[in-house]
Structures are given as C-alpha cells and as structure tokens.
PDB file of C-alpha atoms in Angstrom:
ATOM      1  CA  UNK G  10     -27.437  -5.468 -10.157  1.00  0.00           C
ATOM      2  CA  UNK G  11     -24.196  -6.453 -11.692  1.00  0.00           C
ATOM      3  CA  UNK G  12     -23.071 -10.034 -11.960  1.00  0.00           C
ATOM      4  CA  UNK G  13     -20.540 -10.640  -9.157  1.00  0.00           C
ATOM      5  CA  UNK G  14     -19.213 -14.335 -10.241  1.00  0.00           C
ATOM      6  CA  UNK G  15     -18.172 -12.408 -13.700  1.00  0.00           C
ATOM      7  CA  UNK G  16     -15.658  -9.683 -14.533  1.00  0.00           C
ATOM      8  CA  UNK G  17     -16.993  -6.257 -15.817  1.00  0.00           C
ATOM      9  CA  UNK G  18     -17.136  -5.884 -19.422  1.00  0.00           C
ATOM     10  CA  UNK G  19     -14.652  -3.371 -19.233  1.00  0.00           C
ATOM     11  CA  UNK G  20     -11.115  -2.875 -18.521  1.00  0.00           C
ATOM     12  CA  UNK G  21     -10.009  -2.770 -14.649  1.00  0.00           C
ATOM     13  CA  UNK G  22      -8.498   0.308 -13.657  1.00  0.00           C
ATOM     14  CA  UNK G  23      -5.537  -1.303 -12.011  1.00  0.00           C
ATOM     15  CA  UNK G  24      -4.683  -5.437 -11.782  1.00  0.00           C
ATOM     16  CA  UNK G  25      -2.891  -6.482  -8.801  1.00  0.00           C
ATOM     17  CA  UNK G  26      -1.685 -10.567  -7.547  1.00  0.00           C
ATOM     18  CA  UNK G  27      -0.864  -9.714  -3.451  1.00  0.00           C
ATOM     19  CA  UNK G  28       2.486 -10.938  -2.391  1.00  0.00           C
ATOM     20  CA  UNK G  29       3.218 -13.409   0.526  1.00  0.00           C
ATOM     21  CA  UNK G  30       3.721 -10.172   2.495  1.00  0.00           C
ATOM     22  CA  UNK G  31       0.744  -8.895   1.902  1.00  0.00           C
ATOM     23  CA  UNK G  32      -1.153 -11.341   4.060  1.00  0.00           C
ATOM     24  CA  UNK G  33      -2.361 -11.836   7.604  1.00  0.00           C
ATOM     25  CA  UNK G  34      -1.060 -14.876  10.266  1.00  0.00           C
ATOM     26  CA  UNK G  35      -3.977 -16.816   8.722  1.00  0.00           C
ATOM     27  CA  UNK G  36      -2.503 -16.181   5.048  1.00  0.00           C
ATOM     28  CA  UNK G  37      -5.311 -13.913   3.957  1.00  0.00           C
ATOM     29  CA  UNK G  38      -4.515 -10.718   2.202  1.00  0.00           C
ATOM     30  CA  UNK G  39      -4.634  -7.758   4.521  1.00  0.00           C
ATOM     31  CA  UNK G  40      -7.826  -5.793   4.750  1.00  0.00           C
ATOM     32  CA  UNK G  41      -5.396  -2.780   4.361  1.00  0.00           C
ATOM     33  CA  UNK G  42      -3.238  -3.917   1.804  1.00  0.00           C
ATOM     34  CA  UNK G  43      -7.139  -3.854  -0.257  1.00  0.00           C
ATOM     35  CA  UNK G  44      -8.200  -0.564   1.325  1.00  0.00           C
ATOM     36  CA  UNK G  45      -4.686   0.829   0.035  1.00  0.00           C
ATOM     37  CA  UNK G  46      -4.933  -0.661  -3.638  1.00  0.00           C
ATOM     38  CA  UNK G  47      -8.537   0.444  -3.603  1.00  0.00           C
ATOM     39  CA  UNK G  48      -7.374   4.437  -2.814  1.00  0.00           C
ATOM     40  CA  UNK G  49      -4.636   4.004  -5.683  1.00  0.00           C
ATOM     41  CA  UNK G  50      -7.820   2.874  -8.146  1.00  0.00           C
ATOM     42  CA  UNK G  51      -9.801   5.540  -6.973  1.00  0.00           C
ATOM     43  CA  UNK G  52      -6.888   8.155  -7.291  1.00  0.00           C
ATOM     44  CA  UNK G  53      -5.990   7.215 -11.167  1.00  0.00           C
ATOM     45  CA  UNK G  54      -9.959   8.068 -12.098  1.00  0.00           C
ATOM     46  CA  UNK G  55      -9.973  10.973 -10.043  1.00  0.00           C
ATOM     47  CA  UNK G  56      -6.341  12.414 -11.348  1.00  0.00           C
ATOM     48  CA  UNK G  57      -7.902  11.819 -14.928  1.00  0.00           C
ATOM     49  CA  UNK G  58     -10.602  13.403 -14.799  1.00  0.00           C
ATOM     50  CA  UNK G  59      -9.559  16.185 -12.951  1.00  0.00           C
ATOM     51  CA  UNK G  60      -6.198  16.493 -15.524  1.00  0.00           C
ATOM     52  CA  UNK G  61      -4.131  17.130 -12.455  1.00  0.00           C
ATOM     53  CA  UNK G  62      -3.212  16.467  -8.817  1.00  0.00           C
ATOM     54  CA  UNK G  63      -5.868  14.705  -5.865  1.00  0.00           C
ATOM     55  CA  UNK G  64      -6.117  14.080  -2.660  1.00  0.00           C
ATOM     56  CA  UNK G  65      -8.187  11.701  -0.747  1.00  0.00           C
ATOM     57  CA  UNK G  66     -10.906  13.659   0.936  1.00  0.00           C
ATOM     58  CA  UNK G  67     -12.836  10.837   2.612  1.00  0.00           C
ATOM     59  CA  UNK G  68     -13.883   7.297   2.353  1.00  0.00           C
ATOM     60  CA  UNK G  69     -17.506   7.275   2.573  1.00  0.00           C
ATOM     61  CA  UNK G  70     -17.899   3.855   1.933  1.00  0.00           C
ATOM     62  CA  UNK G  71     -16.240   0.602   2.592  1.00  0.00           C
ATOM     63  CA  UNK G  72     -17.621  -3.204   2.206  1.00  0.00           C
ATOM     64  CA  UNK G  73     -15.507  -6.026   2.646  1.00  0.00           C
ATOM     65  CA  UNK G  74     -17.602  -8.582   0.711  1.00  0.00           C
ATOM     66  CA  UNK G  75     -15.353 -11.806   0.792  1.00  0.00           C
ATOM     67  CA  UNK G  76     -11.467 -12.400   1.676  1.00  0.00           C
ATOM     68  CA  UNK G  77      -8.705 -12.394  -0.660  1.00  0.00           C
ATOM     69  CA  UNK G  78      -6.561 -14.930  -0.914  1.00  0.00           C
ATOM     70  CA  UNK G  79      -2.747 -15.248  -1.754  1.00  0.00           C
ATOM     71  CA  UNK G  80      -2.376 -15.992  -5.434  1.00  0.00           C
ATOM     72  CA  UNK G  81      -5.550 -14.436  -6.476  1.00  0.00           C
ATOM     73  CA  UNK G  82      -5.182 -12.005  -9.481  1.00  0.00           C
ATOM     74  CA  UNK G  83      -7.329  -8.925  -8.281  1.00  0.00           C
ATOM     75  CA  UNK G  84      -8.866  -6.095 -10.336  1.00  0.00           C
ATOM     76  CA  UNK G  85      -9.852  -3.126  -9.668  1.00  0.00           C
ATOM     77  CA  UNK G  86     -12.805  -1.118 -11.567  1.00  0.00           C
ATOM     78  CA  UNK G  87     -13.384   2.726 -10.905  1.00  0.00           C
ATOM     79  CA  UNK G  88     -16.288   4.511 -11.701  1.00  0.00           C
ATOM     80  CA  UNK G  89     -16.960   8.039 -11.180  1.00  0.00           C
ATOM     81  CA  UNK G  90     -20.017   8.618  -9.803  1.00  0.00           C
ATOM     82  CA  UNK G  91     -20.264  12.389  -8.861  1.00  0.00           C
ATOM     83  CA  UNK G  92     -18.311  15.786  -9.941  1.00  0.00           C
ATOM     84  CA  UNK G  93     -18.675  18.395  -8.091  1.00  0.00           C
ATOM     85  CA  UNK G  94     -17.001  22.170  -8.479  1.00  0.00           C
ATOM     86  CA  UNK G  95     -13.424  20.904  -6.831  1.00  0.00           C
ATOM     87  CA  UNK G  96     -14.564  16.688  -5.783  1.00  0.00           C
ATOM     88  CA  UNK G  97     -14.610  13.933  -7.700  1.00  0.00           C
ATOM     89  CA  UNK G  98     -16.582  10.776  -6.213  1.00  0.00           C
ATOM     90  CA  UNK G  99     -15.535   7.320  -7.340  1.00  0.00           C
ATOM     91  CA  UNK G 100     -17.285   4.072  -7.087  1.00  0.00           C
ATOM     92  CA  UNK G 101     -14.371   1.265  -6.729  1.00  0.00           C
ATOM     93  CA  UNK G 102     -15.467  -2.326  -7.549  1.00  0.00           C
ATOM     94  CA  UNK G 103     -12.801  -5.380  -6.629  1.00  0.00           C
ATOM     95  CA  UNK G 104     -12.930  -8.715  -7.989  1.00  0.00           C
ATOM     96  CA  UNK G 105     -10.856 -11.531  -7.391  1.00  0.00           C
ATOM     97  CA  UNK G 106      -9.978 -14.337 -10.190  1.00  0.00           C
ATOM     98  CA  UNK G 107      -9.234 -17.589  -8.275  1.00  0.00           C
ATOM     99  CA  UNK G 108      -7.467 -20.623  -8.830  1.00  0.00           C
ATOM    100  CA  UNK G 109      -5.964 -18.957 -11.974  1.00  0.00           C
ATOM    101  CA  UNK G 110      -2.441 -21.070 -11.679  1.00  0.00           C
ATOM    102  CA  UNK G 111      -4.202 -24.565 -11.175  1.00  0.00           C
ATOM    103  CA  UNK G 112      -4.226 -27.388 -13.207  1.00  0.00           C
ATOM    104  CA  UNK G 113      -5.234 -26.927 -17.179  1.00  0.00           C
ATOM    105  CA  UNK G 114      -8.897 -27.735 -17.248  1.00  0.00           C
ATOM    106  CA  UNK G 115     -10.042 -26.463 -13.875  1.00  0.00           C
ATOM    107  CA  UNK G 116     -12.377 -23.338 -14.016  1.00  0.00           C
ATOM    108  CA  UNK G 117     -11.150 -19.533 -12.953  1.00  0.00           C
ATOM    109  CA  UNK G 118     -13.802 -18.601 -10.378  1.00  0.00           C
ATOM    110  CA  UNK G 119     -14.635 -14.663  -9.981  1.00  0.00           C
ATOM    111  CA  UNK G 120     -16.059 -13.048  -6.934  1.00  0.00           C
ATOM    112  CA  UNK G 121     -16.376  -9.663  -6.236  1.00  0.00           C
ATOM    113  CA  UNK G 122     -14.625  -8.987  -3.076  1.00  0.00           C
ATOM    114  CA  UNK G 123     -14.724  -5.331  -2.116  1.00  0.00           C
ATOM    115  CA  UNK G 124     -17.294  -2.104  -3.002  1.00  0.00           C
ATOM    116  CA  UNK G 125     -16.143   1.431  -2.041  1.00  0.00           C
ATOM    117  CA  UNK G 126     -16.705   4.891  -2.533  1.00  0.00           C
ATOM    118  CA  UNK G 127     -14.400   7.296  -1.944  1.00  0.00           C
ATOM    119  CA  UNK G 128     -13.783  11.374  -2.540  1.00  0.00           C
ATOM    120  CA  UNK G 129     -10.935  13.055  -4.070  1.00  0.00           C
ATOM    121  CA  UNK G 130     -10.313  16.630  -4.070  1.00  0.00           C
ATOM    122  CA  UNK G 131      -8.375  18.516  -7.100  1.00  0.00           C
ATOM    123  CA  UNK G 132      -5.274  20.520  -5.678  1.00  0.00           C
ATOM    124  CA  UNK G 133      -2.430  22.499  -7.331  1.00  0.00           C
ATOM    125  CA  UNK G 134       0.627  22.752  -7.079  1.00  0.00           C
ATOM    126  CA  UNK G 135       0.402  24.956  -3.357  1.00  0.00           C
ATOM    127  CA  UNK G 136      -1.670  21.973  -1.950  1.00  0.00           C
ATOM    128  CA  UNK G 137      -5.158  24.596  -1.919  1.00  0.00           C
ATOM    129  CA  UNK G 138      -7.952  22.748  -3.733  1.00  0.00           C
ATOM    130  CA  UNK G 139      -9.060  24.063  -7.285  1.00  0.00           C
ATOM    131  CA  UNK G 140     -11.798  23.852  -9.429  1.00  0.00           C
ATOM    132  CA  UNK G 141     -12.380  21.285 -11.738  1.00  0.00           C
ATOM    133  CA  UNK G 142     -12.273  21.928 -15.732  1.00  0.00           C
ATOM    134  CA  UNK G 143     -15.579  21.368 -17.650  1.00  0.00           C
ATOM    135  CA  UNK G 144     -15.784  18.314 -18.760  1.00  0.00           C
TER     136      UNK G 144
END
C-alpha cells in the first residue's frame, strides 16, 4: 500500500490550488469541483495513450477520503490500469499539500484525499468510438 502522508515519486498529472469559489458555505472545496479536476486527470492519460480524442464512459469508482481545504495545493496522479480494444481505464490518485503558505519553519503536511477509477472511450472525429493503436 502506498504511503498516503507522502507524495508519489513521480510527477502529478495535473497540479491544481482551488479558488475561493470553489468551496462550499462551510469553506471546503466542492466535492464536484474534485470529481471535475479528477475527470480532466483521467482524460490527459487516456487522450495520451490513446493519441487522440476520449470520452468519459463511466466512473466506476469514487472515494472521498478526506476534505480539501481552500489554499491547499492539490495533485493529481493518473495511472492506467486497463486497455482494452477501444477503453482505457485510469486509476486517479489526489493528494493535498497543506499549510504550504505558513510561516517558514512549519512542516507541509500531505494527505491523500481522493481515489478513483474511471473509463474513457477513444472516438474520432464523427464521435463513433475506435480502436486503440498497439501500444
């Protein structure tokens, strides 16, 4: 099992600090604002791999793991997990870096905030879903 109090040893997919209106009446970030960012993650893997236009098929899984506060720098890691003849399945990991504009001295906590899965499907330029190149 990963480490969830570090960042992956990778680079994040996309990087994203939520605006003031990105948040809730009790000033936590919007659960869709994250399901949103998540889909864009997911998308840039998928488009990548399949070297062309996606759609989201489904989101088969979704875990809110802890909130998301304003002025959090949050990072998204995609992984995929699954090709198959026209899909592409992506794991999306989301950490948040916290208290990242505090005093000098005081520690950057990480937590990992969000898991997902989602499927893309490769299109063309109609809209009709194509197969994938080999890899």
């Amino acid at each position: 099992m990963a480490d969830e109090t570090r960042l992956p040893d990778i680079q994040p997919t996309l990087r994203v600090v939520p605006r003031p209106a990105d948040t809730n009446v009790s000033g936590d970030i919007f659960g869709g604002w994250i399901m949103s960012q998540v889909d864009i993650a997911g998308a840039i893997v998928a488009v990548r791999r399949a070297r062309g236009r996606v759609v989201t098929i489904a989101v088969n899984a979704f875990q809110f793991k802890k909130p998301v506060f304003l002025g959090d720098i949050v990072s998204f890691y995609g992984e995929i997990v699954r090709v198959g003849t026209t899909s592409i399945t992506v794991d999306v990991s989301v950490y948040a870096e916290r208290r990242v504009f505090q005093k000098p001295g005081e520690s950057v906590e990480v937590v990992k905030v969000t898991e997902a899965v989602l499927t893309y499907v490769a299109i063309d330029e109609h809209g009709r879903k194509r197969p994938l190149a080999a890899n």
